[in-house]
Short mmCIF file of C-alpha atoms and ligand atoms in Angstrom, two decimals:
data_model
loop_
_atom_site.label_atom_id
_atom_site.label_comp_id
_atom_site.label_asym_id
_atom_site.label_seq_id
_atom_site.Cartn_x
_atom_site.Cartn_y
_atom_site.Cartn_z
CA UNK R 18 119.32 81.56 86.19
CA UNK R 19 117.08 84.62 86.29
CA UNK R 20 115.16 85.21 83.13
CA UNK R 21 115.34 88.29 81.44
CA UNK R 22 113.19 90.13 79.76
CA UNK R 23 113.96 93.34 77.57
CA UNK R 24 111.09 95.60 76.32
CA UNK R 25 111.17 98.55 74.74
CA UNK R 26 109.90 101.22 77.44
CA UNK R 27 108.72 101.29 81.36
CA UNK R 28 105.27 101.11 80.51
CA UNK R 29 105.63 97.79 78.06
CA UNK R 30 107.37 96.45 81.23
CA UNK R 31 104.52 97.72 83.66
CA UNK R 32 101.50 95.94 81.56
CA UNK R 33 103.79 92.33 81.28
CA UNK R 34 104.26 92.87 85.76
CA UNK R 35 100.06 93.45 86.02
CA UNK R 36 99.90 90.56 83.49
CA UNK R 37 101.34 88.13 86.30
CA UNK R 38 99.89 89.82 88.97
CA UNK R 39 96.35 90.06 88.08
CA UNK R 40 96.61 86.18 86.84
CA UNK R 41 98.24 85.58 90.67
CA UNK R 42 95.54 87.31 92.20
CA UNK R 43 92.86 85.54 90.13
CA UNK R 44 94.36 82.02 91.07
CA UNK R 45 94.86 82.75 95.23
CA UNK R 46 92.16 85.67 96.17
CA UNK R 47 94.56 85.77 99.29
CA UNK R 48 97.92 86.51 97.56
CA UNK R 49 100.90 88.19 99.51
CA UNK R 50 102.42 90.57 97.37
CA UNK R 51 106.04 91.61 98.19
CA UNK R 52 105.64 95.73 97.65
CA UNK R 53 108.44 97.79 96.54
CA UNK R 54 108.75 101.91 96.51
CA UNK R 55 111.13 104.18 94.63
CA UNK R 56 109.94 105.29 91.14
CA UNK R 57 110.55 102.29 89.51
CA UNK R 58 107.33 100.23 90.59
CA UNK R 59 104.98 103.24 90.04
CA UNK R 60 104.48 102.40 86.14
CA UNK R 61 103.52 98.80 87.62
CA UNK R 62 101.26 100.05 90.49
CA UNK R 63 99.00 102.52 87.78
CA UNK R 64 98.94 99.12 85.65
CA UNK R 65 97.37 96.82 88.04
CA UNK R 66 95.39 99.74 89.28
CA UNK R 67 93.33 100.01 86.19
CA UNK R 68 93.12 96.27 85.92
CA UNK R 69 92.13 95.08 89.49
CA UNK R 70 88.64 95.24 88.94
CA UNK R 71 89.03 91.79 87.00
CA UNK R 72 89.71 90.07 90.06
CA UNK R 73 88.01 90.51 93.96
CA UNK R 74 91.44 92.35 95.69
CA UNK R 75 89.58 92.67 99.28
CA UNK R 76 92.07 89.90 100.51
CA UNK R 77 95.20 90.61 99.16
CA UNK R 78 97.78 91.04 101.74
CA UNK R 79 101.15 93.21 100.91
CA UNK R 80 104.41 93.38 102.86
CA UNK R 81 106.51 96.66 101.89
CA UNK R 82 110.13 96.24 101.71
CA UNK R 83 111.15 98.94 103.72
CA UNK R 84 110.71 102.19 105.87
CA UNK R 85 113.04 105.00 106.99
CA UNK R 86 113.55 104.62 110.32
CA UNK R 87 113.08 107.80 112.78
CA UNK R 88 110.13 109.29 110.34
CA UNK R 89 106.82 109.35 111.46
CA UNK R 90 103.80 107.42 109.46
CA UNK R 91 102.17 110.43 108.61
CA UNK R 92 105.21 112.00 106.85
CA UNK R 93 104.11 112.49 103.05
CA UNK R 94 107.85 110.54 102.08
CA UNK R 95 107.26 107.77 105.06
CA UNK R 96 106.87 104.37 103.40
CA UNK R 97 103.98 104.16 104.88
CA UNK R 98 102.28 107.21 103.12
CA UNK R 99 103.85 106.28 100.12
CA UNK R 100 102.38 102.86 99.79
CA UNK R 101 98.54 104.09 101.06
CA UNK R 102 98.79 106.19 98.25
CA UNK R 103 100.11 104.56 95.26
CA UNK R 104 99.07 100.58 96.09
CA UNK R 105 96.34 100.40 98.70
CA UNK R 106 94.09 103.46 97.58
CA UNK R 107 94.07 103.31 93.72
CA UNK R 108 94.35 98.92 93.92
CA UNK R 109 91.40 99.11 97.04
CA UNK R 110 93.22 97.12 98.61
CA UNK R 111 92.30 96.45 102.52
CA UNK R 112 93.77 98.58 104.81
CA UNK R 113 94.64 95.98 107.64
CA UNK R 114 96.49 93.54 105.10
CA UNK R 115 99.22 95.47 103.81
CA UNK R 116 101.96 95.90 106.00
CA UNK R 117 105.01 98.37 106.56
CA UNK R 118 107.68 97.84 108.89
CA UNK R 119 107.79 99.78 112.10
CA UNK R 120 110.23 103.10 111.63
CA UNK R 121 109.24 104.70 115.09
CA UNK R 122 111.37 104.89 117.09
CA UNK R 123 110.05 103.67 120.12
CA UNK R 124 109.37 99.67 118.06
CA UNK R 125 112.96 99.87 116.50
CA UNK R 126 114.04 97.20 118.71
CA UNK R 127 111.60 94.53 117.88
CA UNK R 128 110.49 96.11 114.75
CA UNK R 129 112.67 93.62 112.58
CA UNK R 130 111.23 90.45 114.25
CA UNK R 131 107.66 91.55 114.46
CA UNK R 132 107.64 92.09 110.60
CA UNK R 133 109.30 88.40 110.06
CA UNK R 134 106.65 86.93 112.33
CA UNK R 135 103.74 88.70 110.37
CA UNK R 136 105.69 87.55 106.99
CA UNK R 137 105.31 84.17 108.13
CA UNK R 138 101.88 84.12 109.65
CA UNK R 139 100.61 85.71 106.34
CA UNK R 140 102.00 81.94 104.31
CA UNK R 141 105.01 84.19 103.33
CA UNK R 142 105.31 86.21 100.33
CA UNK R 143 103.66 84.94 96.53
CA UNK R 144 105.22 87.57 94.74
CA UNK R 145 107.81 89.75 95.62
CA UNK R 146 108.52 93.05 93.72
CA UNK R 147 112.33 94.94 93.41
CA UNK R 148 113.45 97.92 92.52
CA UNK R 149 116.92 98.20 92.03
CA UNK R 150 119.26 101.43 94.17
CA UNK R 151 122.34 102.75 92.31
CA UNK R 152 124.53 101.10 94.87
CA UNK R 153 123.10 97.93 93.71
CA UNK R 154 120.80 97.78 97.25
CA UNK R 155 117.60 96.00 96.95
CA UNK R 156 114.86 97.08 99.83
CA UNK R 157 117.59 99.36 101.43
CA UNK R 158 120.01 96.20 102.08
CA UNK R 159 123.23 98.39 101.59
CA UNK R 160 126.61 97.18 100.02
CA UNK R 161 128.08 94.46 102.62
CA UNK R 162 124.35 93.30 103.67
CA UNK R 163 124.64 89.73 104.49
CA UNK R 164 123.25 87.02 101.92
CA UNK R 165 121.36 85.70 105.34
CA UNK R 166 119.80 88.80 106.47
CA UNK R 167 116.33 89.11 107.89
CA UNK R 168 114.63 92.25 108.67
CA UNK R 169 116.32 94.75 110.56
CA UNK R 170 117.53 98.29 110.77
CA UNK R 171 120.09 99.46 108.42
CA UNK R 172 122.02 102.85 108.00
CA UNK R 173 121.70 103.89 104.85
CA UNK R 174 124.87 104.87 102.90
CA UNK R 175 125.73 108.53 101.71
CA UNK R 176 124.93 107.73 98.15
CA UNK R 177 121.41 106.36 98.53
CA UNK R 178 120.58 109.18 101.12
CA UNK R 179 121.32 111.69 98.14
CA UNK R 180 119.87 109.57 95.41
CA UNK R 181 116.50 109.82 97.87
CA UNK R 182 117.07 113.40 98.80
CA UNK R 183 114.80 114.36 95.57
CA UNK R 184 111.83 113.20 97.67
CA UNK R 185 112.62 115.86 100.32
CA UNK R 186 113.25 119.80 100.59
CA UNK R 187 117.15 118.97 101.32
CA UNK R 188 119.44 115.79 102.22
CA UNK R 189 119.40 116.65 105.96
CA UNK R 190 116.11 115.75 105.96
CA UNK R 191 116.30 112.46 104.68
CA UNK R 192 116.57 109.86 107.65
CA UNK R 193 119.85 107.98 108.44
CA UNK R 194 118.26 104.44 109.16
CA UNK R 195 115.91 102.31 107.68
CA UNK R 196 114.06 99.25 108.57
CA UNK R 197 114.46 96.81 105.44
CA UNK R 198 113.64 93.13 104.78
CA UNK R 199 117.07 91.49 104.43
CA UNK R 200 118.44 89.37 101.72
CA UNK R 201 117.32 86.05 103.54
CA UNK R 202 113.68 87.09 104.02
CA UNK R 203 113.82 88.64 100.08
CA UNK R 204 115.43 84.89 98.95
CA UNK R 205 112.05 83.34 100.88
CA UNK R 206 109.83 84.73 98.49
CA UNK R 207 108.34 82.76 95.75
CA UNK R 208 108.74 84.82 92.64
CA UNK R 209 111.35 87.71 92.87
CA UNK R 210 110.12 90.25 89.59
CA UNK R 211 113.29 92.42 89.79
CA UNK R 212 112.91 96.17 87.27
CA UNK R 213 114.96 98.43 86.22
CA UNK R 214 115.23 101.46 83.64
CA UNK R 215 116.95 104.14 82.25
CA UNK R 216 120.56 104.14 80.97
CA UNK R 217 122.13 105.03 84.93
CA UNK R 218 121.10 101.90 86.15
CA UNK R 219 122.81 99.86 83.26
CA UNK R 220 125.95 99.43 85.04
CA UNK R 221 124.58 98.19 88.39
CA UNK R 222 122.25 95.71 86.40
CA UNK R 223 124.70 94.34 84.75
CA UNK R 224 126.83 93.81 87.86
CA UNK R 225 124.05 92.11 89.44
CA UNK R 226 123.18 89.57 86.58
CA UNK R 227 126.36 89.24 85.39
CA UNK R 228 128.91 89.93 87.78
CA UNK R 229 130.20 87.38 90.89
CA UNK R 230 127.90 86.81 93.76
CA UNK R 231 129.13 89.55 96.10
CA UNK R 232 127.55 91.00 99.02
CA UNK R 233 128.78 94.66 97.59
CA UNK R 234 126.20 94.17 94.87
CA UNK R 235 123.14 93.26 96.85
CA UNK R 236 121.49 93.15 94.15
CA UNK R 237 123.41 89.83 92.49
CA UNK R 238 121.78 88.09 95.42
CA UNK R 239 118.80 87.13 92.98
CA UNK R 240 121.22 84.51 91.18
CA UNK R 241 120.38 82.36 94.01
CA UNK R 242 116.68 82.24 93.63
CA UNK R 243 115.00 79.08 91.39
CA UNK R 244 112.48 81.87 89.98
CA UNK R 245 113.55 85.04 89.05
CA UNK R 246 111.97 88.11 86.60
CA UNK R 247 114.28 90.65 86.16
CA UNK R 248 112.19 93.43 83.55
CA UNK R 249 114.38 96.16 82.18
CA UNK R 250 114.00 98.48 79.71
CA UNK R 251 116.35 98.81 76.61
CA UNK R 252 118.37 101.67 78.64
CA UNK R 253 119.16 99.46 81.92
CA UNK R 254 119.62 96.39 79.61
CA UNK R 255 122.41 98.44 77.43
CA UNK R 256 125.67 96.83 79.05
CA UNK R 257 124.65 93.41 79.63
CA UNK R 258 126.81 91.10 77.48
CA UNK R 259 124.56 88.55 77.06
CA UNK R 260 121.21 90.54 75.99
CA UNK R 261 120.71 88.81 72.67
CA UNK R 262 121.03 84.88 74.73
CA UNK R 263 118.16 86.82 77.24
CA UNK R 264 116.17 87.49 73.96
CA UNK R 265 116.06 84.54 72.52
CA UNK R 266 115.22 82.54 75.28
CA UNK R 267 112.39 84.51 76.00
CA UNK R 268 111.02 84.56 72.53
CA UNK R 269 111.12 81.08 72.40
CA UNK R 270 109.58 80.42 75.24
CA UNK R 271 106.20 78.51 75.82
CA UNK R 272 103.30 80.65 76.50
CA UNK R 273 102.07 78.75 79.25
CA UNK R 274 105.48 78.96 81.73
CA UNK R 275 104.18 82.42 82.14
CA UNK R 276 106.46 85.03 84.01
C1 LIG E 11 115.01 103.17 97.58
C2 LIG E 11 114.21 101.94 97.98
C3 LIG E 11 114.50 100.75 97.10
C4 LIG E 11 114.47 101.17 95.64
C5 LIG E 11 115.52 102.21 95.38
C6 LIG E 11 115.60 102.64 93.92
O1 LIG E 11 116.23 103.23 98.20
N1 LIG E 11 114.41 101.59 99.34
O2 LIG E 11 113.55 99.73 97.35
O3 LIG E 11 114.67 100.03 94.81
O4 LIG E 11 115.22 103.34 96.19
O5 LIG E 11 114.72 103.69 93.68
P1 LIG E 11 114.24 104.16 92.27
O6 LIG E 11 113.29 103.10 91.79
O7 LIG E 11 113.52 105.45 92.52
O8 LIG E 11 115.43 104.28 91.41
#
């Protein structure tokens, strides 16, 4: 089963993610990280920001998650823009490694299976990092996604286009399609590191954990991976039923297992 750990805030969470991701980057210089967007990764990001000058970062390759579809690159909310400016500028990451799906229009068609073949060329992805939508979508894998999935475009629903209207002036404005990873190229990864926090995402989190493996809970997909992180903060952790078992197995766990 996943492992889960409960700390008390975001930013406890955010030092234990660089922990594991500095130490992965030390051990393969050419590490594929799996790159989430949202808020929830941000604390993370800022964390292995002011930590990556342990380690030589030049060959690090990413793979986002995601990107609205229809919105161009140079949009300040584009994917894209997004992960320039909170992974590969403050990181130093290399330009050319780090990868975001297609969203123009005019690649839409292929844009799914270019981004698998790139996925695999790269030796597929080390370390894969999830946020968590209120809809229980991971990437933007919507309620029904299949469990096979590779990347491809996806409408979004009406409830994650107005959770992600706060990014722009109104909801009109926020696109209708996406280009995501599926749930199949997500399950590839090595290490899934799933976070989560604040008290409105305690019901969702506990669905996905807890609840039956169900495509309307995207999210629950992760009880099929062998190695699984899921990082919450006491708020998101609040309804799980089994919180003190999660405790106790991680305190008593030995130090050298790691993440
Ligand atoms: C978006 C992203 C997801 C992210 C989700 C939650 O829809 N496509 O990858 O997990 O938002 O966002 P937040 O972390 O801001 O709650």
């Amino acid at each position: 089963m996943a492992e889960v750990v409960i700390v008390p805030t975001p930013e406890d969470a955010a030092t234990l993610v660089a922990d594991a991701v500095i130490d992965l980057i030390r051990r393969k210089p050419r590490a594929v990280l799996g790159l989430a967007t949202g808020s929830t990764p941000s604390p993370v990001y800022r964390a292995i920001a002011a930590r990556i000058n342990e380690v030589d970062a030049s060959q690090v390759q990413g793979f986002a998650l995601d990107e609205y579809a229809g919105l161009p690159a140079s949009h300040p909310e584009s994917y894209r823009a997004v992960i320039t400016r909170e992974v590969v500028e403050p990181m130093g990451l290399t330009p050319a490694l780090v990868h975001v799906p297609r969203g123009d229009l005019a690649h839409l068609r292929t844009a799914g299976s270019d981004y698998e073949a790139q996925i695999h060329t790269a030796g597929g992805i080390d370390l894969q990092l999830l946020g968590i939508g209120g809809d229980g979508h991971i990437g933007f894998n919507e309620p029904g996604s299949s469990f096979a999935s590779l990347t491809r475009v996806k409408t979004l629903t009406r409830q994650t286009r107005e959770d992600n209207a706060r990014f722009f002036s109104s909801i009109d404005e926020v696109p209708s399609h996406s280009v995501t990873q599926g749930l199949g190229t997500i399950l590839r990864a090595r290490h899934l590191v799933m976070l989560a926090f604040g008290a409105a995402k305690a019901p969702v989190v506990q669905a996905a954990i807890e609840g039956p493996l169900t495509a309307s809970v995207p999210a629950s997909v992760v009880q099929m991976h062998p190695h699984v992180t899921i990082v919450l903060d006491e708020a998101a952790a609040s309804q799980l039923r089994n919180a003190d078992y999660y405790r106790d197995a991680y305190a008593n766990k030995p130090t050298w297992q790691g993440l």
